[in-house]
Amino acid sequence: MLQNIKANKKPKMKQNQLATITYQTIRYLEETPCKRQSPEKIRDFLKAMEPYKLTKCEKLTLLNVCPKTPLEIQLIVEDSEDRLSDEEVDSLLQVITSYLGEEEQDEKNG
């Protein structure tokens, strides 16, 4: 009898834990730049990144972090001083803002 009670509690406890993790994950993601991203925006962003010759990892990090300063670019792109000129860094920041930062600007204005 006791074993049956314990067996019935385990699935319920696991389900509650899953609900908690799901809730916390959603709350976290709502505070990140990904809340404004759609599959179309991501595709367009990755296409715009092609001229910069970045690695997949660097592109993914740019997509997830949405850097706003040259320093952030420097921290994300390995050997950025050698691989990107100052103009390219500025251009990269403009691309990031245009593809991933539009709605944030609208929220500030609205």
PDB file of N, CA and C in Angstrom:
ATOM      1  N   MET A   1       0.822  -1.188   0.000  1.00  0.00           N
ATOM      2  CA  MET A   1       0.000   0.000   0.000  1.00  0.00           C
ATOM      3  C   MET A   1       0.875   1.265   0.000  1.00  0.00           C
ATOM      4  N   LEU A   2       1.875   1.291   0.876  1.00  0.00           N
ATOM      5  CA  LEU A   2       2.781   2.434   0.964  1.00  0.00           C
ATOM      6  C   LEU A   2       3.549   2.621  -0.346  1.00  0.00           C
ATOM      7  N   GLN A   3       3.932   1.515  -0.957  1.00  0.00           N
ATOM      8  CA  GLN A   3       4.650   1.595  -2.232  1.00  0.00           C
ATOM      9  C   GLN A   3       3.761   2.183  -3.328  1.00  0.00           C
ATOM     10  N   ASN A   4       2.485   1.841  -3.316  1.00  0.00           N
ATOM     11  CA  ASN A   4       1.553   2.405  -4.302  1.00  0.00           C
ATOM     12  C   ASN A   4       1.416   3.913  -4.132  1.00  0.00           C
ATOM     13  N   ILE A   5       1.352   4.366  -2.890  1.00  0.00           N
ATOM     14  CA  ILE A   5       1.240   5.799  -2.623  1.00  0.00           C
ATOM     15  C   ILE A   5       2.489   6.518  -3.113  1.00  0.00           C
ATOM     16  N   LYS A   6       3.670   5.966  -2.809  1.00  0.00           N
ATOM     17  CA  LYS A   6       4.926   6.568  -3.252  1.00  0.00           C
ATOM     18  C   LYS A   6       5.015   6.590  -4.777  1.00  0.00           C
ATOM     19  N   ALA A   7       4.594   5.510  -5.407  1.00  0.00           N
ATOM     20  CA  ALA A   7       4.647   5.418  -6.866  1.00  0.00           C
ATOM     21  C   ALA A   7       3.740   6.459  -7.514  1.00  0.00           C
ATOM     22  N   ASN A   8       2.596   6.729  -6.900  1.00  0.00           N
ATOM     23  CA  ASN A   8       1.667   7.726  -7.444  1.00  0.00           C
ATOM     24  C   ASN A   8       2.174   9.148  -7.241  1.00  0.00           C
ATOM     25  N   LYS A   9       2.962   9.383  -6.202  1.00  0.00           N
ATOM     26  CA  LYS A   9       3.481  10.723  -5.926  1.00  0.00           C
ATOM     27  C   LYS A   9       4.613  11.100  -6.877  1.00  0.00           C
ATOM     28  N   LYS A  10       5.422  10.129  -7.283  1.00  0.00           N
ATOM     29  CA  LYS A  10       6.588  10.420  -8.126  1.00  0.00           C
ATOM     30  C   LYS A  10       6.212  11.092  -9.448  1.00  0.00           C
ATOM     31  N   PRO A  11       5.272  10.546 -10.218  1.00  0.00           N
ATOM     32  CA  PRO A  11       4.934  11.225 -11.480  1.00  0.00           C
ATOM     33  C   PRO A  11       4.381  12.635 -11.256  1.00  0.00           C
ATOM     34  N   LYS A  12       3.599  12.798 -10.194  1.00  0.00           N
ATOM     35  CA  LYS A  12       3.027  14.107  -9.909  1.00  0.00           C
ATOM     36  C   LYS A  12       4.122  15.111  -9.546  1.00  0.00           C
ATOM     37  N   MET A  13       5.102  14.663  -8.749  1.00  0.00           N
ATOM     38  CA  MET A  13       6.198  15.534  -8.353  1.00  0.00           C
ATOM     39  C   MET A  13       7.042  15.903  -9.578  1.00  0.00           C
ATOM     40  N   LYS A  14       7.291  14.935 -10.452  1.00  0.00           N
ATOM     41  CA  LYS A  14       8.062  15.213 -11.667  1.00  0.00           C
ATOM     42  C   LYS A  14       7.324  16.196 -12.564  1.00  0.00           C
ATOM     43  N   GLN A  15       6.009  16.046 -12.643  1.00  0.00           N
ATOM     44  CA  GLN A  15       5.212  16.947 -13.462  1.00  0.00           C
ATOM     45  C   GLN A  15       5.257  18.369 -12.891  1.00  0.00           C
ATOM     46  N   ASN A  16       5.198  18.496 -11.571  1.00  0.00           N
ATOM     47  CA  ASN A  16       5.296  19.816 -10.938  1.00  0.00           C
ATOM     48  C   ASN A  16       6.668  20.438 -11.189  1.00  0.00           C
ATOM     49  N   GLN A  17       7.716  19.630 -11.107  1.00  0.00           N
ATOM     50  CA  GLN A  17       9.066  20.132 -11.360  1.00  0.00           C
ATOM     51  C   GLN A  17       9.203  20.597 -12.806  1.00  0.00           C
ATOM     52  N   LEU A  18       8.637  19.837 -13.726  1.00  0.00           N
ATOM     53  CA  LEU A  18       8.679  20.211 -15.141  1.00  0.00           C
ATOM     54  C   LEU A  18       7.935  21.524 -15.368  1.00  0.00           C
ATOM     55  N   ALA A  19       6.792  21.683 -14.732  1.00  0.00           N
ATOM     56  CA  ALA A  19       6.025  22.922 -14.865  1.00  0.00           C
ATOM     57  C   ALA A  19       6.823  24.107 -14.332  1.00  0.00           C
ATOM     58  N   THR A  20       7.523  23.915 -13.226  1.00  0.00           N
ATOM     59  CA  THR A  20       8.336  24.981 -12.643  1.00  0.00           C
ATOM     60  C   THR A  20       9.473  25.364 -13.579  1.00  0.00           C
ATOM     61  N   ILE A  21      10.156  24.377 -14.105  1.00  0.00           N
ATOM     62  CA  ILE A  21      11.271  24.632 -15.025  1.00  0.00           C
ATOM     63  C   ILE A  21      10.767  25.340 -16.283  1.00  0.00           C
ATOM     64  N   THR A  22       9.649  24.882 -16.812  1.00  0.00           N
ATOM     65  CA  THR A  22       9.070  25.503 -18.003  1.00  0.00           C
ATOM     66  C   THR A  22       8.716  26.963 -17.736  1.00  0.00           C
ATOM     67  N   TYR A  23       8.075  27.217 -16.609  1.00  0.00           N
ATOM     68  CA  TYR A  23       7.688  28.581 -16.237  1.00  0.00           C
ATOM     69  C   TYR A  23       8.914  29.482 -16.091  1.00  0.00           C
ATOM     70  N   GLN A  24       9.922  29.002 -15.384  1.00  0.00           N
ATOM     71  CA  GLN A  24      11.134  29.800 -15.174  1.00  0.00           C
ATOM     72  C   GLN A  24      11.864  30.059 -16.492  1.00  0.00           C
ATOM     73  N   THR A  25      11.878  29.080 -17.374  1.00  0.00           N
ATOM     74  CA  THR A  25      12.519  29.244 -18.680  1.00  0.00           C
ATOM     75  C   THR A  25      11.806  30.309 -19.503  1.00  0.00           C
ATOM     76  N   ILE A  26      10.490  30.252 -19.521  1.00  0.00           N
ATOM     77  CA  ILE A  26       9.708  31.239 -20.275  1.00  0.00           C
ATOM     78  C   ILE A  26       9.926  32.636 -19.710  1.00  0.00           C
ATOM     79  N   ARG A  27       9.912  32.767 -18.398  1.00  0.00           N
ATOM     80  CA  ARG A  27      10.146  34.080 -17.771  1.00  0.00           C
ATOM     81  C   ARG A  27      11.530  34.611 -18.132  1.00  0.00           C
ATOM     82  N   TYR A  28      12.536  33.734 -18.116  1.00  0.00           N
ATOM     83  CA  TYR A  28      13.899  34.151 -18.474  1.00  0.00           C
ATOM     84  C   TYR A  28      13.948  34.618 -19.930  1.00  0.00           C
ATOM     85  N   LEU A  29      13.379  33.827 -20.828  1.00  0.00           N
ATOM     86  CA  LEU A  29      13.442  34.149 -22.251  1.00  0.00           C
ATOM     87  C   LEU A  29      12.684  35.425 -22.594  1.00  0.00           C
ATOM     88  N   GLU A  30      11.652  35.750 -21.833  1.00  0.00           N
ATOM     89  CA  GLU A  30      10.910  36.986 -22.069  1.00  0.00           C
ATOM     90  C   GLU A  30      11.759  38.227 -21.803  1.00  0.00           C
ATOM     91  N   GLU A  31      12.832  38.060 -21.060  1.00  0.00           N
ATOM     92  CA  GLU A  31      13.719  39.179 -20.741  1.00  0.00           C
ATOM     93  C   GLU A  31      14.943  39.243 -21.658  1.00  0.00           C
ATOM     94  N   THR A  32      15.033  38.345 -22.620  1.00  0.00           N
ATOM     95  CA  THR A  32      16.181  38.304 -23.520  1.00  0.00           C
ATOM     96  C   THR A  32      15.776  38.804 -24.910  1.00  0.00           C
ATOM     97  N   PRO A  33      16.750  39.122 -25.740  1.00  0.00           N
ATOM     98  CA  PRO A  33      16.438  39.602 -27.094  1.00  0.00           C
ATOM     99  C   PRO A  33      15.656  38.593 -27.940  1.00  0.00           C
ATOM    100  N   CYS A  34      15.693  37.332 -27.589  1.00  0.00           N
ATOM    101  CA  CYS A  34      15.030  36.327 -28.429  1.00  0.00           C
ATOM    102  C   CYS A  34      13.517  36.497 -28.459  1.00  0.00           C
ATOM    103  N   LYS A  35      12.951  37.246 -27.523  1.00  0.00           N
ATOM    104  CA  LYS A  35      11.494  37.432 -27.532  1.00  0.00           C
ATOM    105  C   LYS A  35      11.032  38.186 -28.779  1.00  0.00           C
ATOM    106  N   ARG A  36      11.935  38.937 -29.414  1.00  0.00           N
ATOM    107  CA  ARG A  36      11.594  39.705 -30.610  1.00  0.00           C
ATOM    108  C   ARG A  36      11.954  38.970 -31.898  1.00  0.00           C
ATOM    109  N   GLN A  37      12.494  37.779 -31.787  1.00  0.00           N
ATOM    110  CA  GLN A  37      12.993  37.079 -32.964  1.00  0.00           C
ATOM    111  C   GLN A  37      11.949  36.116 -33.519  1.00  0.00           C
ATOM    112  N   SER A  38      11.932  36.025 -34.819  1.00  0.00           N
ATOM    113  CA  SER A  38      11.075  35.076 -35.524  1.00  0.00           C
ATOM    114  C   SER A  38      11.974  34.298 -36.489  1.00  0.00           C
ATOM    115  N   PRO A  39      11.496  33.184 -37.005  1.00  0.00           N
ATOM    116  CA  PRO A  39      12.316  32.438 -37.972  1.00  0.00           C
ATOM    117  C   PRO A  39      12.734  33.292 -39.172  1.00  0.00           C
ATOM    118  N   GLU A  40      11.850  34.175 -39.623  1.00  0.00           N
ATOM    119  CA  GLU A  40      12.179  35.031 -40.767  1.00  0.00           C
ATOM    120  C   GLU A  40      13.290  36.017 -40.411  1.00  0.00           C
ATOM    121  N   LYS A  41      13.184  36.635 -39.240  1.00  0.00           N
ATOM    122  CA  LYS A  41      14.215  37.586 -38.813  1.00  0.00           C
ATOM    123  C   LYS A  41      15.562  36.891 -38.661  1.00  0.00           C
ATOM    124  N   ILE A  42      15.544  35.695 -38.117  1.00  0.00           N
ATOM    125  CA  ILE A  42      16.787  34.946 -37.924  1.00  0.00           C
ATOM    126  C   ILE A  42      17.413  34.616 -39.274  1.00  0.00           C
ATOM    127  N   ARG A  43      16.600  34.153 -40.221  1.00  0.00           N
ATOM    128  CA  ARG A  43      17.101  33.844 -41.571  1.00  0.00           C
ATOM    129  C   ARG A  43      17.703  35.085 -42.224  1.00  0.00           C
ATOM    130  N   ASP A  44      16.986  36.193 -42.152  1.00  0.00           N
ATOM    131  CA  ASP A  44      17.475  37.445 -42.752  1.00  0.00           C
ATOM    132  C   ASP A  44      18.761  37.910 -42.076  1.00  0.00           C
ATOM    133  N   PHE A  45      18.806  37.793 -40.755  1.00  0.00           N
ATOM    134  CA  PHE A  45      19.995  38.193 -40.002  1.00  0.00           C
ATOM    135  C   PHE A  45      21.197  37.353 -40.426  1.00  0.00           C
ATOM    136  N   LEU A  46      21.028  36.042 -40.505  1.00  0.00           N
ATOM    137  CA  LEU A  46      22.141  35.164 -40.878  1.00  0.00           C
ATOM    138  C   LEU A  46      22.609  35.441 -42.302  1.00  0.00           C
ATOM    139  N   LYS A  47      21.690  35.755 -43.182  1.00  0.00           N
ATOM    140  CA  LYS A  47      22.067  36.110 -44.555  1.00  0.00           C
ATOM    141  C   LYS A  47      22.879  37.412 -44.561  1.00  0.00           C
ATOM    142  N   ALA A  48      22.487  38.372 -43.735  1.00  0.00           N
ATOM    143  CA  ALA A  48      23.205  39.647 -43.652  1.00  0.00           C
ATOM    144  C   ALA A  48      24.583  39.482 -43.018  1.00  0.00           C
ATOM    145  N   MET A  49      24.796  38.403 -42.282  1.00  0.00           N
ATOM    146  CA  MET A  49      26.082  38.150 -41.617  1.00  0.00           C
ATOM    147  C   MET A  49      27.118  37.531 -42.549  1.00  0.00           C
ATOM    148  N   GLU A  50      26.690  37.019 -43.695  1.00  0.00           N
ATOM    149  CA  GLU A  50      27.595  36.310 -44.606  1.00  0.00           C
ATOM    150  C   GLU A  50      28.853  37.092 -44.983  1.00  0.00           C
ATOM    151  N   PRO A  51      28.764  38.394 -45.287  1.00  0.00           N
ATOM    152  CA  PRO A  51      29.982  39.118 -45.692  1.00  0.00           C
ATOM    153  C   PRO A  51      31.046  39.221 -44.598  1.00  0.00           C
ATOM    154  N   TYR A  52      30.673  39.000 -43.362  1.00  0.00           N
ATOM    155  CA  TYR A  52      31.613  39.199 -42.258  1.00  0.00           C
ATOM    156  C   TYR A  52      32.481  37.978 -41.964  1.00  0.00           C
ATOM    157  N   LYS A  53      32.198  36.858 -42.605  1.00  0.00           N
ATOM    158  CA  LYS A  53      33.011  35.639 -42.459  1.00  0.00           C
ATOM    159  C   LYS A  53      33.164  35.228 -40.983  1.00  0.00           C
ATOM    160  N   LEU A  54      32.039  35.178 -40.284  1.00  0.00           N
ATOM    161  CA  LEU A  54      32.039  34.769 -38.881  1.00  0.00           C
ATOM    162  C   LEU A  54      31.762  33.278 -38.778  1.00  0.00           C
ATOM    163  N   THR A  55      32.190  32.676 -37.681  1.00  0.00           N
ATOM    164  CA  THR A  55      31.912  31.257 -37.458  1.00  0.00           C
ATOM    165  C   THR A  55      30.445  31.085 -37.061  1.00  0.00           C
ATOM    166  N   LYS A  56      29.957  29.859 -37.147  1.00  0.00           N
ATOM    167  CA  LYS A  56      28.581  29.573 -36.731  1.00  0.00           C
ATOM    168  C   LYS A  56      28.371  29.943 -35.272  1.00  0.00           C
ATOM    169  N   CYS A  57      29.352  29.635 -34.457  1.00  0.00           N
ATOM    170  CA  CYS A  57      29.273  29.938 -33.030  1.00  0.00           C
ATOM    171  C   CYS A  57      29.183  31.448 -32.798  1.00  0.00           C
ATOM    172  N   GLU A  58      29.977  32.211 -33.522  1.00  0.00           N
ATOM    173  CA  GLU A  58      29.950  33.674 -33.379  1.00  0.00           C
ATOM    174  C   GLU A  58      28.606  34.240 -33.820  1.00  0.00           C
ATOM    175  N   LYS A  59      28.071  33.721 -34.922  1.00  0.00           N
ATOM    176  CA  LYS A  59      26.763  34.187 -35.398  1.00  0.00           C
ATOM    177  C   LYS A  59      25.676  33.875 -34.380  1.00  0.00           C
ATOM    178  N   LEU A  60      25.716  32.678 -33.836  1.00  0.00           N
ATOM    179  CA  LEU A  60      24.727  32.280 -32.838  1.00  0.00           C
ATOM    180  C   LEU A  60      24.821  33.156 -31.595  1.00  0.00           C
ATOM    181  N   THR A  61      26.037  33.447 -31.172  1.00  0.00           N
ATOM    182  CA  THR A  61      26.222  34.298 -29.997  1.00  0.00           C
ATOM    183  C   THR A  61      25.728  35.711 -30.275  1.00  0.00           C
ATOM    184  N   LEU A  62      26.015  36.239 -31.454  1.00  0.00           N
ATOM    185  CA  LEU A  62      25.508  37.565 -31.819  1.00  0.00           C
ATOM    186  C   LEU A  62      23.982  37.575 -31.802  1.00  0.00           C
ATOM    187  N   LEU A  63      23.399  36.512 -32.299  1.00  0.00           N
ATOM    188  CA  LEU A  63      21.943  36.383 -32.332  1.00  0.00           C
ATOM    189  C   LEU A  63      21.361  36.333 -30.924  1.00  0.00           C
ATOM    190  N   ASN A  64      22.005  35.608 -30.039  1.00  0.00           N
ATOM    191  CA  ASN A  64      21.504  35.452 -28.672  1.00  0.00           C
ATOM    192  C   ASN A  64      21.754  36.672 -27.797  1.00  0.00           C
ATOM    193  N   VAL A  65      22.898  37.321 -27.978  1.00  0.00           N
ATOM    194  CA  VAL A  65      23.289  38.424 -27.096  1.00  0.00           C
ATOM    195  C   VAL A  65      22.826  39.783 -27.632  1.00  0.00           C
ATOM    196  N   CYS A  66      22.780  39.930 -28.951  1.00  0.00           N
ATOM    197  CA  CYS A  66      22.457  41.209 -29.597  1.00  0.00           C
ATOM    198  C   CYS A  66      23.320  42.342 -29.046  1.00  0.00           C
ATOM    199  N   PRO A  67      24.620  42.286 -29.296  1.00  0.00           N
ATOM    200  CA  PRO A  67      25.523  43.310 -28.757  1.00  0.00           C
ATOM    201  C   PRO A  67      25.186  44.703 -29.278  1.00  0.00           C
ATOM    202  N   LYS A  68      25.506  45.685 -28.443  1.00  0.00           N
ATOM    203  CA  LYS A  68      25.203  47.071 -28.793  1.00  0.00           C
ATOM    204  C   LYS A  68      26.442  47.958 -28.838  1.00  0.00           C
ATOM    205  N   THR A  69      27.593  47.418 -28.456  1.00  0.00           N
ATOM    206  CA  THR A  69      28.821  48.222 -28.433  1.00  0.00           C
ATOM    207  C   THR A  69      29.956  47.470 -29.129  1.00  0.00           C
ATOM    208  N   PRO A  70      30.962  48.204 -29.603  1.00  0.00           N
ATOM    209  CA  PRO A  70      32.131  47.554 -30.199  1.00  0.00           C
ATOM    210  C   PRO A  70      32.834  46.613 -29.218  1.00  0.00           C
ATOM    211  N   LEU A  71      32.828  46.958 -27.942  1.00  0.00           N
ATOM    212  CA  LEU A  71      33.456  46.091 -26.946  1.00  0.00           C
ATOM    213  C   LEU A  71      32.778  44.726 -26.894  1.00  0.00           C
ATOM    214  N   GLU A  72      31.457  44.717 -26.961  1.00  0.00           N
ATOM    215  CA  GLU A  72      30.739  43.441 -26.951  1.00  0.00           C
ATOM    216  C   GLU A  72      31.086  42.612 -28.188  1.00  0.00           C
ATOM    217  N   ILE A  73      31.214  43.262 -29.328  1.00  0.00           N
ATOM    218  CA  ILE A  73      31.625  42.561 -30.554  1.00  0.00           C
ATOM    219  C   ILE A  73      33.011  41.966 -30.353  1.00  0.00           C
ATOM    220  N   GLN A  74      33.893  42.735 -29.770  1.00  0.00           N
ATOM    221  CA  GLN A  74      35.266  42.289 -29.529  1.00  0.00           C
ATOM    222  C   GLN A  74      35.287  41.052 -28.631  1.00  0.00           C
ATOM    223  N   LEU A  75      34.399  40.995 -27.664  1.00  0.00           N
ATOM    224  CA  LEU A  75      34.351  39.852 -26.756  1.00  0.00           C
ATOM    225  C   LEU A  75      33.736  38.614 -27.402  1.00  0.00           C
ATOM    226  N   ILE A  76      32.880  38.816 -28.380  1.00  0.00           N
ATOM    227  CA  ILE A  76      32.195  37.694 -29.032  1.00  0.00           C
ATOM    228  C   ILE A  76      33.003  37.135 -30.199  1.00  0.00           C
ATOM    229  N   VAL A  77      33.570  38.012 -31.013  1.00  0.00           N
ATOM    230  CA  VAL A  77      34.291  37.588 -32.223  1.00  0.00           C
ATOM    231  C   VAL A  77      35.757  37.367 -31.878  1.00  0.00           C
ATOM    232  N   GLU A  78      36.187  36.133 -32.042  1.00  0.00           N
ATOM    233  CA  GLU A  78      37.578  35.792 -31.734  1.00  0.00           C
ATOM    234  C   GLU A  78      38.525  36.525 -32.679  1.00  0.00           C
ATOM    235  N   ASP A  79      39.589  37.095 -32.130  1.00  0.00           N
ATOM    236  CA  ASP A  79      40.582  37.861 -32.901  1.00  0.00           C
ATOM    237  C   ASP A  79      39.922  38.967 -33.727  1.00  0.00           C
ATOM    238  N   SER A  80      38.944  39.624 -33.148  1.00  0.00           N
ATOM    239  CA  SER A  80      38.190  40.637 -33.896  1.00  0.00           C
ATOM    240  C   SER A  80      39.074  41.789 -34.374  1.00  0.00           C
ATOM    241  N   GLU A  81      40.125  42.103 -33.624  1.00  0.00           N
ATOM    242  CA  GLU A  81      41.008  43.199 -34.033  1.00  0.00           C
ATOM    243  C   GLU A  81      41.692  42.884 -35.353  1.00  0.00           C
ATOM    244  N   ASP A  82      42.000  41.601 -35.568  1.00  0.00           N
ATOM    245  CA  ASP A  82      42.665  41.176 -36.800  1.00  0.00           C
ATOM    246  C   ASP A  82      41.665  40.916 -37.928  1.00  0.00           C
ATOM    247  N   ARG A  83      40.487  40.455 -37.574  1.00  0.00           N
ATOM    248  CA  ARG A  83      39.511  40.032 -38.574  1.00  0.00           C
ATOM    249  C   ARG A  83      38.558  41.129 -39.026  1.00  0.00           C
ATOM    250  N   LEU A  84      38.319  42.122 -38.164  1.00  0.00           N
ATOM    251  CA  LEU A  84      37.350  43.165 -38.494  1.00  0.00           C
ATOM    252  C   LEU A  84      37.962  44.553 -38.302  1.00  0.00           C
ATOM    253  N   SER A  85      37.741  45.412 -39.270  1.00  0.00           N
ATOM    254  CA  SER A  85      38.177  46.810 -39.119  1.00  0.00           C
ATOM    255  C   SER A  85      37.152  47.541 -38.247  1.00  0.00           C
ATOM    256  N   ASP A  86      37.491  48.751 -37.826  1.00  0.00           N
ATOM    257  CA  ASP A  86      36.558  49.557 -37.032  1.00  0.00           C
ATOM    258  C   ASP A  86      35.270  49.822 -37.812  1.00  0.00           C
ATOM    259  N   GLU A  87      35.410  50.047 -39.114  1.00  0.00           N
ATOM    260  CA  GLU A  87      34.242  50.295 -39.957  1.00  0.00           C
ATOM    261  C   GLU A  87      33.358  49.054 -40.038  1.00  0.00           C
ATOM    262  N   GLU A  88      33.990  47.878 -40.134  1.00  0.00           N
ATOM    263  CA  GLU A  88      33.214  46.640 -40.187  1.00  0.00           C
ATOM    264  C   GLU A  88      32.488  46.381 -38.870  1.00  0.00           C
ATOM    265  N   VAL A  89      33.123  46.709 -37.763  1.00  0.00           N
ATOM    266  CA  VAL A  89      32.473  46.552 -36.454  1.00  0.00           C
ATOM    267  C   VAL A  89      31.255  47.465 -36.379  1.00  0.00           C
ATOM    268  N   ASP A  90      31.411  48.716 -36.805  1.00  0.00           N
ATOM    269  CA  ASP A  90      30.279  49.650 -36.812  1.00  0.00           C
ATOM    270  C   ASP A  90      29.170  49.155 -37.736  1.00  0.00           C
ATOM    271  N   SER A  91      29.561  48.655 -38.886  1.00  0.00           N
ATOM    272  CA  SER A  91      28.597  48.115 -39.835  1.00  0.00           C
ATOM    273  C   SER A  91      27.876  46.900 -39.248  1.00  0.00           C
ATOM    274  N   LEU A  92      28.625  46.054 -38.587  1.00  0.00           N
ATOM    275  CA  LEU A  92      28.057  44.870 -37.943  1.00  0.00           C
ATOM    276  C   LEU A  92      27.032  45.271 -36.881  1.00  0.00           C
ATOM    277  N   LEU A  93      27.354  46.269 -36.096  1.00  0.00           N
ATOM    278  CA  LEU A  93      26.417  46.763 -35.077  1.00  0.00           C
ATOM    279  C   LEU A  93      25.148  47.324 -35.720  1.00  0.00           C
ATOM    280  N   GLN A  94      25.301  47.993 -36.853  1.00  0.00           N
ATOM    281  CA  GLN A  94      24.128  48.521 -37.562  1.00  0.00           C
ATOM    282  C   GLN A  94      23.246  47.386 -38.073  1.00  0.00           C
ATOM    283  N   VAL A  95      23.869  46.333 -38.592  1.00  0.00           N
ATOM    284  CA  VAL A  95      23.113  45.179 -39.078  1.00  0.00           C
ATOM    285  C   VAL A  95      22.361  44.530 -37.917  1.00  0.00           C
ATOM    286  N   ILE A  96      23.032  44.356 -36.800  1.00  0.00           N
ATOM    287  CA  ILE A  96      22.400  43.743 -35.626  1.00  0.00           C
ATOM    288  C   ILE A  96      21.201  44.574 -35.179  1.00  0.00           C
ATOM    289  N   THR A  97      21.379  45.881 -35.119  1.00  0.00           N
ATOM    290  CA  THR A  97      20.289  46.759 -34.700  1.00  0.00           C
ATOM    291  C   THR A  97      19.135  46.718 -35.693  1.00  0.00           C
ATOM    292  N   SER A  98      19.452  46.720 -36.979  1.00  0.00           N
ATOM    293  CA  SER A  98      18.384  46.754 -37.977  1.00  0.00           C
ATOM    294  C   SER A  98      17.588  45.451 -38.028  1.00  0.00           C
ATOM    295  N   TYR A  99      18.233  44.319 -37.806  1.00  0.00           N
ATOM    296  CA  TYR A  99      17.520  43.047 -37.883  1.00  0.00           C
ATOM    297  C   TYR A  99      16.961  42.577 -36.549  1.00  0.00           C
ATOM    298  N   LEU A 100      17.614  42.927 -35.459  1.00  0.00           N
ATOM    299  CA  LEU A 100      17.217  42.361 -34.171  1.00  0.00           C
ATOM    300  C   LEU A 100      16.782  43.395 -33.143  1.00  0.00           C
ATOM    301  N   GLY A 101      16.939  44.679 -33.431  1.00  0.00           N
ATOM    302  CA  GLY A 101      16.650  45.672 -32.419  1.00  0.00           C
ATOM    303  C   GLY A 101      15.492  46.598 -32.724  1.00  0.00           C
ATOM    304  N   GLU A 102      14.780  46.392 -33.825  1.00  0.00           N
ATOM    305  CA  GLU A 102      13.724  47.309 -34.252  1.00  0.00           C
ATOM    306  C   GLU A 102      12.614  47.458 -33.224  1.00  0.00           C
ATOM    307  N   GLU A 103      12.079  46.346 -32.770  1.00  0.00           N
ATOM    308  CA  GLU A 103      10.932  46.396 -31.874  1.00  0.00           C
ATOM    309  C   GLU A 103      11.300  46.980 -30.525  1.00  0.00           C
ATOM    310  N   GLU A 104      12.558  46.806 -30.108  1.00  0.00           N
ATOM    311  CA  GLU A 104      12.994  47.395 -28.846  1.00  0.00           C
ATOM    312  C   GLU A 104      12.908  48.913 -28.936  1.00  0.00           C
ATOM    313  N   GLN A 105      13.298  49.468 -30.084  1.00  0.00           N
ATOM    314  CA  GLN A 105      13.206  50.914 -30.275  1.00  0.00           C
ATOM    315  C   GLN A 105      11.744  51.346 -30.281  1.00  0.00           C
ATOM    316  N   ASP A 106      10.872  50.548 -30.906  1.00  0.00           N
ATOM    317  CA  ASP A 106       9.447  50.860 -30.933  1.00  0.00           C
ATOM    318  C   ASP A 106       8.854  50.850 -29.531  1.00  0.00           C
ATOM    319  N   GLU A 107       9.281  49.890 -28.692  1.00  0.00           N
ATOM    320  CA  GLU A 107       8.776  49.805 -27.330  1.00  0.00           C
ATOM    321  C   GLU A 107       9.164  51.046 -26.533  1.00  0.00           C
ATOM    322  N   LYS A 108      10.374  51.555 -26.750  1.00  0.00           N
ATOM    323  CA  LYS A 108      10.822  52.753 -26.040  1.00  0.00           C
ATOM    324  C   LYS A 108      10.019  53.970 -26.488  1.00  0.00           C
ATOM    325  N   ASN A 109       9.700  54.022 -27.786  1.00  0.00           N
ATOM    326  CA  ASN A 109       8.950  55.159 -28.317  1.00  0.00           C
ATOM    327  C   ASN A 109       7.463  55.067 -27.996  1.00  0.00           C
ATOM    328  N   GLY A 110       6.948  53.847 -27.835  1.00  0.00           N
ATOM    329  CA  GLY A 110       5.516  53.617 -27.645  1.00  0.00           C
ATOM    330  C   GLY A 110       5.103  53.655 -26.266  1.00  0.00           C
TER     331      GLY A 110
END
